[in-house]
Amino acid sequence: SQQGEEDPQALSIQEGENATMNCSYKTSINNLQWYRQNSGRGLVHLILIRSNEREKHSGRLRVTLDTSKKSSSLLITASRAADTASYFCATDAGGAQKLVFGQGTRLTINP
Amino acid sequence: ETGVTQSPTHLIKTRGQQVTLRCSSQSGHNTVSWYQQALGQGPQFIFQYYREEENGRGNFPPRFSGLQFPNYSSELNVNALELDDSALYLCASSSPEDEQYFGPGTRLTVT
């Protein structure tokens, strides 16, 4: 069964806008990772944030983690058509490096 | 490109048959994990191998088995295939910093 829940399940925005996706989880974690997946292909690692971190940036990506609320968010700024993909959060709730994924958010960027 | 490769890319098998999927880890990674991703779902952890030993298993029956070789490449074997085994099978190798790097996946269709 999936541990995490992503919200929303689907998001459609115009190119140039910001996209925010949220992830909630149920148990204590050491880290949380965000991945991107294009059209049912392999997962691309985006960011890992540890439980003692609150915010992390990588290019146009910003990830926050609130361990008290057991939630994380992924913000993509100035979205591009190439950002169209499914985005998944994954925690190590299953044990070290045994990832537990949410159902994903399907993001569509309209040109 | 993550450096993780999988073969074959696509596979069609008949119910009851057996299948072997292969994964080559990224250089320097001694841990490999396998995941099953059904259509429209997030990946689910099958099992993990560390230095040729199974190091944790998800909620999958014994007909799912694996091997890891001295060069850290890995195989996933599935016996007595069922229709519900149709999915994208992903392997991931882990960096010492806990990040997991995924291969492109093998799409298995069971008819």
mmCIF file of N, CA and C in Angstrom, chain B residues 6 19 21 34-37 46 60 64 76 78 81-82 84-91 103-110:
data_model
loop_
_atom_site.group_PDB
_atom_site.id
_atom_site.type_symbol
_atom_site.label_atom_id
_atom_site.label_comp_id
_atom_site.label_asym_id
_atom_site.label_seq_id
_atom_site.Cartn_x
_atom_site.Cartn_y
_atom_site.Cartn_z
ATOM 1 N N GLN B 6 18.597 -1.172 -17.763
ATOM 2 C CA GLN B 6 17.724 -2.322 -17.579
ATOM 3 C C GLN B 6 17.459 -2.975 -18.926
ATOM 4 N N VAL B 19 9.761 -15.179 -15.996
ATOM 5 C CA VAL B 19 10.469 -14.081 -16.658
ATOM 6 C C VAL B 19 11.668 -13.658 -15.806
ATOM 7 N N LEU B 21 14.270 -10.333 -15.468
ATOM 8 C CA LEU B 21 14.589 -8.959 -15.831
ATOM 9 C C LEU B 21 15.962 -8.627 -15.262
ATOM 10 N N TRP B 34 14.375 -3.114 -6.284
ATOM 11 C CA TRP B 34 13.435 -3.342 -7.373
ATOM 12 C C TRP B 34 12.046 -2.859 -6.948
ATOM 13 N N TYR B 35 11.351 -2.253 -7.920
ATOM 14 C CA TYR B 35 10.017 -1.719 -7.673
ATOM 15 C C TYR B 35 9.090 -2.155 -8.806
ATOM 16 N N GLN B 36 7.824 -2.327 -8.453
ATOM 17 C CA GLN B 36 6.788 -2.602 -9.444
ATOM 18 C C GLN B 36 5.866 -1.398 -9.511
ATOM 19 N N GLN B 37 5.599 -0.921 -10.715
ATOM 20 C CA GLN B 37 4.705 0.216 -10.881
ATOM 21 C C GLN B 37 3.560 -0.155 -11.803
ATOM 22 N N ILE B 46 9.669 -3.958 -4.060
ATOM 23 C CA ILE B 46 9.631 -5.421 -4.101
ATOM 24 C C ILE B 46 10.657 -5.991 -3.130
ATOM 25 N N PHE B 60 5.372 -8.820 -1.400
ATOM 26 C CA PHE B 60 5.284 -9.574 -2.651
ATOM 27 C C PHE B 60 5.492 -11.056 -2.354
ATOM 28 N N PHE B 64 8.279 -13.986 -6.574
ATOM 29 C CA PHE B 64 9.176 -12.887 -6.958
ATOM 30 C C PHE B 64 10.504 -13.125 -6.230
ATOM 31 N N LEU B 76 15.752 -9.789 -11.497
ATOM 32 C CA LEU B 76 14.450 -10.028 -10.856
ATOM 33 C C LEU B 76 13.797 -11.167 -11.615
ATOM 34 N N VAL B 78 10.404 -13.668 -11.886
ATOM 35 C CA VAL B 78 9.014 -13.861 -11.494
ATOM 36 C C VAL B 78 8.535 -15.177 -12.089
ATOM 37 N N LEU B 81 3.685 -16.452 -13.828
ATOM 38 C CA LEU B 81 3.161 -15.113 -14.078
ATOM 39 C C LEU B 81 1.642 -15.064 -14.059
ATOM 40 N N GLU B 82 1.143 -13.978 -13.469
ATOM 41 C CA GLU B 82 -0.290 -13.710 -13.432
ATOM 42 C C GLU B 82 -0.566 -12.425 -14.207
ATOM 43 N N ASP B 84 -2.033 -9.813 -13.286
ATOM 44 C CA ASP B 84 -1.771 -8.623 -12.465
ATOM 45 C C ASP B 84 -0.285 -8.287 -12.342
ATOM 46 N N ASP B 85 0.570 -9.165 -12.837
ATOM 47 C CA ASP B 85 2.006 -8.855 -12.826
ATOM 48 C C ASP B 85 2.375 -7.885 -13.940
ATOM 49 N N SER B 86 1.438 -7.603 -14.826
ATOM 50 C CA SER B 86 1.689 -6.626 -15.888
ATOM 51 C C SER B 86 1.958 -5.265 -15.255
ATOM 52 N N ALA B 87 3.129 -4.707 -15.521
ATOM 53 C CA ALA B 87 3.532 -3.456 -14.880
ATOM 54 C C ALA B 87 4.855 -3.006 -15.454
ATOM 55 N N LEU B 88 5.282 -1.828 -15.010
ATOM 56 C CA LEU B 88 6.630 -1.340 -15.282
ATOM 57 C C LEU B 88 7.499 -1.747 -14.096
ATOM 58 N N TYR B 89 8.591 -2.441 -14.351
ATOM 59 C CA TYR B 89 9.492 -2.873 -13.293
ATOM 60 C C TYR B 89 10.739 -1.993 -13.331
ATOM 61 N N LEU B 90 11.008 -1.379 -12.213
ATOM 62 C CA LEU B 90 12.088 -0.414 -12.096
ATOM 63 C C LEU B 90 13.134 -0.919 -11.131
ATOM 64 N N CYS B 91 14.377 -0.761 -11.493
ATOM 65 C CA CYS B 91 15.427 -1.006 -10.516
ATOM 66 C C CYS B 91 16.110 0.314 -10.210
ATOM 67 N N GLY B 103 16.656 3.157 -13.171
ATOM 68 C CA GLY B 103 16.807 2.821 -14.570
ATOM 69 C C GLY B 103 15.540 3.165 -15.339
ATOM 70 N N PRO B 104 15.546 2.975 -16.663
ATOM 71 C CA PRO B 104 14.403 3.338 -17.495
ATOM 72 C C PRO B 104 13.222 2.387 -17.367
ATOM 73 N N GLY B 105 13.440 1.226 -16.738
ATOM 74 C CA GLY B 105 12.338 0.299 -16.519
ATOM 75 C C GLY B 105 12.179 -0.736 -17.615
ATOM 76 N N THR B 106 11.522 -1.827 -17.249
ATOM 77 C CA THR B 106 11.105 -2.856 -18.198
ATOM 78 C C THR B 106 9.590 -2.943 -18.136
ATOM 79 N N ARG B 107 8.947 -2.778 -19.283
ATOM 80 C CA ARG B 107 7.487 -2.874 -19.350
ATOM 81 C C ARG B 107 7.130 -4.329 -19.616
ATOM 82 N N LEU B 108 6.507 -4.984 -18.636
ATOM 83 C CA LEU B 108 6.096 -6.380 -18.762
ATOM 84 C C LEU B 108 4.595 -6.449 -18.984
ATOM 85 N N THR B 109 4.213 -7.145 -20.026
ATOM 86 C CA THR B 109 2.799 -7.398 -20.300
ATOM 87 C C THR B 109 2.553 -8.891 -20.225
ATOM 88 N N VAL B 110 1.596 -9.298 -19.409
ATOM 89 C CA VAL B 110 1.231 -10.705 -19.268
ATOM 90 C C VAL B 110 -0.147 -10.905 -19.887
#
